[in-house]
Short mmCIF file of C-alpha atoms in Angstrom, two decimals:
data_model
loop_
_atom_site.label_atom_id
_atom_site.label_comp_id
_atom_site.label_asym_id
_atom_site.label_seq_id
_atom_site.Cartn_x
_atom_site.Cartn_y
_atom_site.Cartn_z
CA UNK Y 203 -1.98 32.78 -58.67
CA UNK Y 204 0.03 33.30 -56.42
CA UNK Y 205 -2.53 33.67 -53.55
CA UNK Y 206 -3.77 30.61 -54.14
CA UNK Y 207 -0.24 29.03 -53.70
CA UNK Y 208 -0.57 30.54 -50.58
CA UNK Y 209 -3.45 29.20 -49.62
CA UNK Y 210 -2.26 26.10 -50.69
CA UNK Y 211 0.39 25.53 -48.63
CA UNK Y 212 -1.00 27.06 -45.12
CA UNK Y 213 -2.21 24.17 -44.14
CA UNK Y 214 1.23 22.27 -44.51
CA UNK Y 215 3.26 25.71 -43.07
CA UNK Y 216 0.92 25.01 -39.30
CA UNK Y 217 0.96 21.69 -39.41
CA UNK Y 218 4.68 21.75 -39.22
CA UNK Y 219 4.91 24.50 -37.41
CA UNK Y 220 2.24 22.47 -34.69
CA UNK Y 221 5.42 19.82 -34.74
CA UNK Y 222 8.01 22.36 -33.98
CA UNK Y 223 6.29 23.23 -30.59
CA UNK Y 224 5.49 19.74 -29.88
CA UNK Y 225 8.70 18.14 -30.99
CA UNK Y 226 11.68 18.99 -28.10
CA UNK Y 227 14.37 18.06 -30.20
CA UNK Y 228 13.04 20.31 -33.23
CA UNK Y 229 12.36 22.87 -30.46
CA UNK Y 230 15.60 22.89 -28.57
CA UNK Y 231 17.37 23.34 -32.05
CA UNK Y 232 15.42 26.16 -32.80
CA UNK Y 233 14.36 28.00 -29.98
CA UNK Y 234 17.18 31.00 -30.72
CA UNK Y 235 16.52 31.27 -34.10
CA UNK Y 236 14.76 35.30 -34.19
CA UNK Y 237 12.68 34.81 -37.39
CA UNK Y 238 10.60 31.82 -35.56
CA UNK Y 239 10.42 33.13 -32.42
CA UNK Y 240 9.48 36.42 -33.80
CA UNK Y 241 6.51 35.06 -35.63
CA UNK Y 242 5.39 32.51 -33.05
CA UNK Y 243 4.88 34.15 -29.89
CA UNK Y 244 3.96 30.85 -28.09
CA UNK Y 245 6.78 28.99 -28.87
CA UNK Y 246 9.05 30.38 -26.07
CA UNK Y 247 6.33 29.09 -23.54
CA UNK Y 248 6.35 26.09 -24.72
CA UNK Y 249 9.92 25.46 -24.29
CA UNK Y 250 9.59 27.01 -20.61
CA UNK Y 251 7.18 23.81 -20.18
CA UNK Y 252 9.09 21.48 -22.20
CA UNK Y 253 12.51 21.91 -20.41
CA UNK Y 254 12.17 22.23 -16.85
CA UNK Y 255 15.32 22.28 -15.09
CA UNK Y 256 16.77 19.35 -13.20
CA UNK Y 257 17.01 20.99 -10.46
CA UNK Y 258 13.42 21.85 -10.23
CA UNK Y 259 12.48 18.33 -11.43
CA UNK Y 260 15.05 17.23 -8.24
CA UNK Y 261 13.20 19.60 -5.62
CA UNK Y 262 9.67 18.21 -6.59
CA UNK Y 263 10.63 14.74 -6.39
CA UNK Y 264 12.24 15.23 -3.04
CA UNK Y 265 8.85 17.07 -1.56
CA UNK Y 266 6.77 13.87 -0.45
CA UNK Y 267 3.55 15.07 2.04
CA UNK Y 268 3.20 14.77 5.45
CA UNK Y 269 1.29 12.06 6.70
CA UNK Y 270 -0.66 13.46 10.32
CA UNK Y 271 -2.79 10.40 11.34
CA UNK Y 272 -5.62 10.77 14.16
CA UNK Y 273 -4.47 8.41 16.82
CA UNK Y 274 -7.74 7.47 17.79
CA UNK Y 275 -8.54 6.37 14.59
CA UNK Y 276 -6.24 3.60 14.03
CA UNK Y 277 -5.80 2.39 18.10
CA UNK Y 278 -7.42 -0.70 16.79
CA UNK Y 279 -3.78 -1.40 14.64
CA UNK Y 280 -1.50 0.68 17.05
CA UNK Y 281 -1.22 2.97 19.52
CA UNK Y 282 0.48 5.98 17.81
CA UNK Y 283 1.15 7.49 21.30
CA UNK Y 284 3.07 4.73 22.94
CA UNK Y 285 5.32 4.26 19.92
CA UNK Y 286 5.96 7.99 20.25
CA UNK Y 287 6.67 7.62 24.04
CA UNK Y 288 9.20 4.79 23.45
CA UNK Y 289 10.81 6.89 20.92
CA UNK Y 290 10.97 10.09 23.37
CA UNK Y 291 12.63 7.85 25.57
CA UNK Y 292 15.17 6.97 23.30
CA UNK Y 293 16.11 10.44 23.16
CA UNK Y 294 15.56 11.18 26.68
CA UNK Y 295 18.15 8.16 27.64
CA UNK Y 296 20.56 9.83 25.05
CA UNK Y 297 20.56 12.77 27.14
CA UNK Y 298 20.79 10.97 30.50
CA UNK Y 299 23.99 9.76 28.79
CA UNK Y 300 25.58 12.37 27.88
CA UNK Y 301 25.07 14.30 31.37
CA UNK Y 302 26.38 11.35 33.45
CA UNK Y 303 29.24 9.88 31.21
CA UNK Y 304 30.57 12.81 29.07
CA UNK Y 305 30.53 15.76 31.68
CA UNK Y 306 34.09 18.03 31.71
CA UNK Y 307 33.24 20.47 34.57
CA UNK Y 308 34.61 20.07 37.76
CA UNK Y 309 31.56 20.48 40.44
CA UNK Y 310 29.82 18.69 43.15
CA UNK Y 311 26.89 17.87 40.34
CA UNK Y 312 29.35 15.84 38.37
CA UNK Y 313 28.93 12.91 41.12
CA UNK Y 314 25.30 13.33 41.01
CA UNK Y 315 24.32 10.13 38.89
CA UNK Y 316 26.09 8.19 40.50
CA UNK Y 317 24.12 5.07 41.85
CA UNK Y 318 25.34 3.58 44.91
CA UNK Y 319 24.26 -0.36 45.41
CA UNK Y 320 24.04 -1.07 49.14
CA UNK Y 321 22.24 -4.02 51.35
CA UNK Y 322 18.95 -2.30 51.59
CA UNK Y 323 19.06 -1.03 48.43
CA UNK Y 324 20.12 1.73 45.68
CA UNK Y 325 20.60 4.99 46.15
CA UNK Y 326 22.40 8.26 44.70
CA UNK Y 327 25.02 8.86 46.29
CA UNK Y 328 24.05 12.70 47.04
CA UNK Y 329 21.47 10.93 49.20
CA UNK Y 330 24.17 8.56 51.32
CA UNK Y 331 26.75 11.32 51.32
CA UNK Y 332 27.59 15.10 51.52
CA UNK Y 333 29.67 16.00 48.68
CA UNK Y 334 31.69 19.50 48.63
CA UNK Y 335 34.64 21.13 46.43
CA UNK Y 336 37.65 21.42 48.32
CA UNK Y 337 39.59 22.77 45.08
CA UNK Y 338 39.54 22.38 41.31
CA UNK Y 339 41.07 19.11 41.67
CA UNK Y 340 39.50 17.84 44.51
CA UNK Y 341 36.17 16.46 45.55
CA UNK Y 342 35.35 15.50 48.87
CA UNK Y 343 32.39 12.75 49.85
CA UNK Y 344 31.42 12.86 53.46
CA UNK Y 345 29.88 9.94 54.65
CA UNK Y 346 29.29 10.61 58.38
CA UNK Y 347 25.54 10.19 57.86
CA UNK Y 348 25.51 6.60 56.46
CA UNK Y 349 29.12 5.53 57.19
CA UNK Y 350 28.36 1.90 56.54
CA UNK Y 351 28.13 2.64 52.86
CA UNK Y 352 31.59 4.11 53.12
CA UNK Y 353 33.11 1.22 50.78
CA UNK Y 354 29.99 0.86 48.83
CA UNK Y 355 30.39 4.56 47.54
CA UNK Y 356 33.81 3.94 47.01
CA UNK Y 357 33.42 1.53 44.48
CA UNK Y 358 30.65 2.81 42.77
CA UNK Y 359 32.33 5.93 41.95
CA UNK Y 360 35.62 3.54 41.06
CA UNK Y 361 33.29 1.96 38.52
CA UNK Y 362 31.18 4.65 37.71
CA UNK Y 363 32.62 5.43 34.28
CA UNK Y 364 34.59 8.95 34.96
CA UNK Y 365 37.87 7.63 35.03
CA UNK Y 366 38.11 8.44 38.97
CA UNK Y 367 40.17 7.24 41.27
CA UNK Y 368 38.78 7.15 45.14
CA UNK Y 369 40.87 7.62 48.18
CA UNK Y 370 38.95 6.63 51.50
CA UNK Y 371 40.23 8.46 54.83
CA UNK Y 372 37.85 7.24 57.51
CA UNK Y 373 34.22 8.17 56.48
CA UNK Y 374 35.79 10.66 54.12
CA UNK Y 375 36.21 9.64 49.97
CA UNK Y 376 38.17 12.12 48.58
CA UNK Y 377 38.03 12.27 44.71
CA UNK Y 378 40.75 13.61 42.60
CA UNK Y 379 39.08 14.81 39.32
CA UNK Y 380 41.62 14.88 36.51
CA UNK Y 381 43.01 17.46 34.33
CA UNK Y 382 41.38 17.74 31.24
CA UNK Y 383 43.42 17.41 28.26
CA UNK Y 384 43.11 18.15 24.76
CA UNK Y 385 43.41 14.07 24.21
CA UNK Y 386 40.37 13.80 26.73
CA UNK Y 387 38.15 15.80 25.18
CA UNK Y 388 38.63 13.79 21.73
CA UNK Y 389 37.97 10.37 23.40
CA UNK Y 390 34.46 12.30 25.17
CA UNK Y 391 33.71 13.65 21.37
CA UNK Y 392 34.64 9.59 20.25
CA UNK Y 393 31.75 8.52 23.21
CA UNK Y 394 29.66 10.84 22.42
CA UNK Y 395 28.99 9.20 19.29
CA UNK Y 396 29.06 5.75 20.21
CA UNK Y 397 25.99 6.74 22.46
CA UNK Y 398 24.16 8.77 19.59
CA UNK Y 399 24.88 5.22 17.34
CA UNK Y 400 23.41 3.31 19.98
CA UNK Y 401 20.46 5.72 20.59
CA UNK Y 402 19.58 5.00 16.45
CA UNK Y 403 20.33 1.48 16.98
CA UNK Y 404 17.58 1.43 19.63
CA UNK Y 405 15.22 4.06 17.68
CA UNK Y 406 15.55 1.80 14.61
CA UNK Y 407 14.29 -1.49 17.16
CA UNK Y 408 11.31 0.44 17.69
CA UNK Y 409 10.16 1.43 14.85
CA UNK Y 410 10.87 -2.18 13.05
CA UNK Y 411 8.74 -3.75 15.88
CA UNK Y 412 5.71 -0.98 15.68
CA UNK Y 413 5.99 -1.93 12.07
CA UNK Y 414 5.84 -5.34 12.44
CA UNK Y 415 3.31 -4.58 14.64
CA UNK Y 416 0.63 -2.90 11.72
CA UNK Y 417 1.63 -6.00 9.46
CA UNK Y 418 0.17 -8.41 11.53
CA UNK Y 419 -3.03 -6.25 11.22
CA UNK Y 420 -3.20 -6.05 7.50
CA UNK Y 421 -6.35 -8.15 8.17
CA UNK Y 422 -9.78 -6.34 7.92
CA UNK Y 423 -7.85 -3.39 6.88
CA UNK Y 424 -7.13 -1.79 3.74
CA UNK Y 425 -3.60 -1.21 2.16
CA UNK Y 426 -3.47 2.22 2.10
CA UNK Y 427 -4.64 2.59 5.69
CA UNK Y 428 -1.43 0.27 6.57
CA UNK Y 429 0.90 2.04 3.83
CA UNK Y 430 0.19 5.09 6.06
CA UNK Y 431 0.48 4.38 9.21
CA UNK Y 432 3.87 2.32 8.06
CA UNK Y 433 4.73 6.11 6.69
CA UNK Y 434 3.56 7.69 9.68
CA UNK Y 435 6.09 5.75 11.92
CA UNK Y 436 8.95 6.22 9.37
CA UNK Y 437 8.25 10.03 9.70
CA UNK Y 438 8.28 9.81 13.67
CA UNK Y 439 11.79 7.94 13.71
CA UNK Y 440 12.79 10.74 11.61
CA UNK Y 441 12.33 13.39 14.00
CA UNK Y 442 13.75 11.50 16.57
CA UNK Y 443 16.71 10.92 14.62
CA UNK Y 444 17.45 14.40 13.49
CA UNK Y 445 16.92 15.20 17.52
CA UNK Y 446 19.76 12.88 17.86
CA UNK Y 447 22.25 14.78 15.60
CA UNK Y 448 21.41 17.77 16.81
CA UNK Y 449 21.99 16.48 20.73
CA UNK Y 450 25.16 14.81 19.31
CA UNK Y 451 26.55 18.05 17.30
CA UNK Y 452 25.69 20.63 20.51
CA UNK Y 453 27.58 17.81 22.68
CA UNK Y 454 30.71 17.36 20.47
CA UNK Y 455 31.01 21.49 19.95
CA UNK Y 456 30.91 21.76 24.00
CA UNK Y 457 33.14 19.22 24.26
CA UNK Y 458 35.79 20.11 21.70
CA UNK Y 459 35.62 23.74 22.63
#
C-alpha cells in the first residue's frame, strides 16, 4: 500500500521538483539547503546558468566585434584610405604642435619652426640665418647671409608663440630664452591640452563629414553595408583619439617633470 502511494505521488514529487530548477526565485531560496542539493545533483548547475554575475553580464555587453572592411570593396561609397589619411593628419598636426609651441629645452632646434615671411617668399629661418648657443640663456641668429631679412626674422620670432623677446645688433638677433619656472611649465601642460581638444575637435569634423558622406549613398545599397562602414569610421576615430591621449599624457608628464 504503501508502494503504491509512492508511485502515486512521483509524478507530482518531479514535476515540482522540474519547477524548482526552472523557477530562480524558488531556486535562489533553496540552493543551500543540503537535503535538495544532495539528491539533485543538477540543480547546482543550473543555478551557475541561472545567475550569472553582473559583472560577467557587464564584460559581454561591453565586447562589440571588430568591423575590418576591404577598402576596395566599398570605394564606390568611400574611400576608406583617404578618411584614414585625413585622420593621420590630425594626429600628425598634433605633434607638429606640440614640438613647435610647447618645447622647454634650450637649443638651437627650438627656433627651428619658425617660418620667416619675406618679399620673395617663406622660409625657415634655419635657412635665412645661422643660429648658435652662446649660453643657456642666450641664442644668437646670424644673418650675414641674407641680411635683408634681418627685421623680417625679428618679428617672426617676436610673434612666433615662445614668449621671446628679440634684440637686433646689426645683422645679429640675439634671443634671450627665459627661465623656466614651475608656473611655466603648468601654462605648457594648460596648452598642451587646448591643442589635444582641438585635434578631437578636428578628428570629430572628419569623421561627421565621411559619415555624411556614406548617407548620401544609402541608395543602391543595403543597410547593413552602410551600418558598417558608419561603424568602421567610428572605430577609426577611435584609434585616433586614444593616439591623442596618449600624445597628450607623454607631453604633460615631460612637461611637468
Amino acid at each position: 500500500m504503501a508502494m503504491s502511494h509512492l508511485g502515486l505521488l512521483r509524478p507530482v514529487l518531479c514535476k515540482s521538483l522540474v519547477r524548482l530548477v526552472r523557477s530562480p526565485v524558488a531556486a535562489s531560496a533553496r540552493v543551500s539547503a543540503p537535503l535538495l542539493c544532495r539528491h539533485t545533483p543538477l540543480f547546482p548547475a543550473a543555478c551557475t546558468r541561472l545567475y550569472a554575475t553582473k559583472k560577467a553580464k557587464a564584460k559581454a555587453k561591453g565586447q562589440s566585434a571588430k568591423v575590418n572592411i576591404n577598402s576596395a570593396l566599398v570605394e564606390d561609397i568611400i574611400s576608406l584610405d583617404e578618411v584614414k589619411g585625413d585622420m593621420t593628419a590630425v594626429l600628425n598636426t598634433l605633434k607638429d604642435d606640440f614640438t613647435r609651441s610647447l618645447s622647454i629645452r634650450t637649443s638651437p632646434g627650438a627656433l627651428d619652426h619658425i617660418v620667416v615671411t619675406t618679399q620673395d617668399g617663406k622660409f625657415p629661418l634655419n635657412q635665412l640665418g645661422q643660429i648658435s648657443m652662446k649660453s643657456p640663456q642666450l641664442i644668437v641668429v646670424n644673418m650675414t647671409s641674407f641680411p635683408e631679412a634681418t627685421a623680417a626674422a625679428t618679428r617672426a620670432l617676436r610673434e612666433g608663440g615662445m614668449n621671446l623677446n628679440p634684440e637686433v645688433d646689426g645683422t645679429i638677433i640675439k634671443v634671450p630664452t627665459p627661465k623656466v619656472t614651475r608656473e611655466h611649465r603648468e601654462n605648457l601642460a594648460k596648452l598642451a591640452k587646448q591643442f589635444s581638444n582641438k585635434a578631437k575637435d578636428s578628428l570629430r569634423r572628419v569623421r561627421s563629414n565621411a559619415v555624411a558622406q556614406v548617407k548620401k549613398a544609402k541608395e543602391g545599397h543595403s543597410e547593413d553595408t552602410i551600418r558598417l562602414i558608419e561603424k568602421q569610421l567610428q572605430q577609426m576615430a577611435d584609434n585616433i583619439a586614444e593616439d591623442i591621449d596618449k600624445q597628450l599624457a607623454t607631453k604633460t608628464k615631460e612637461l611637468l617633470g
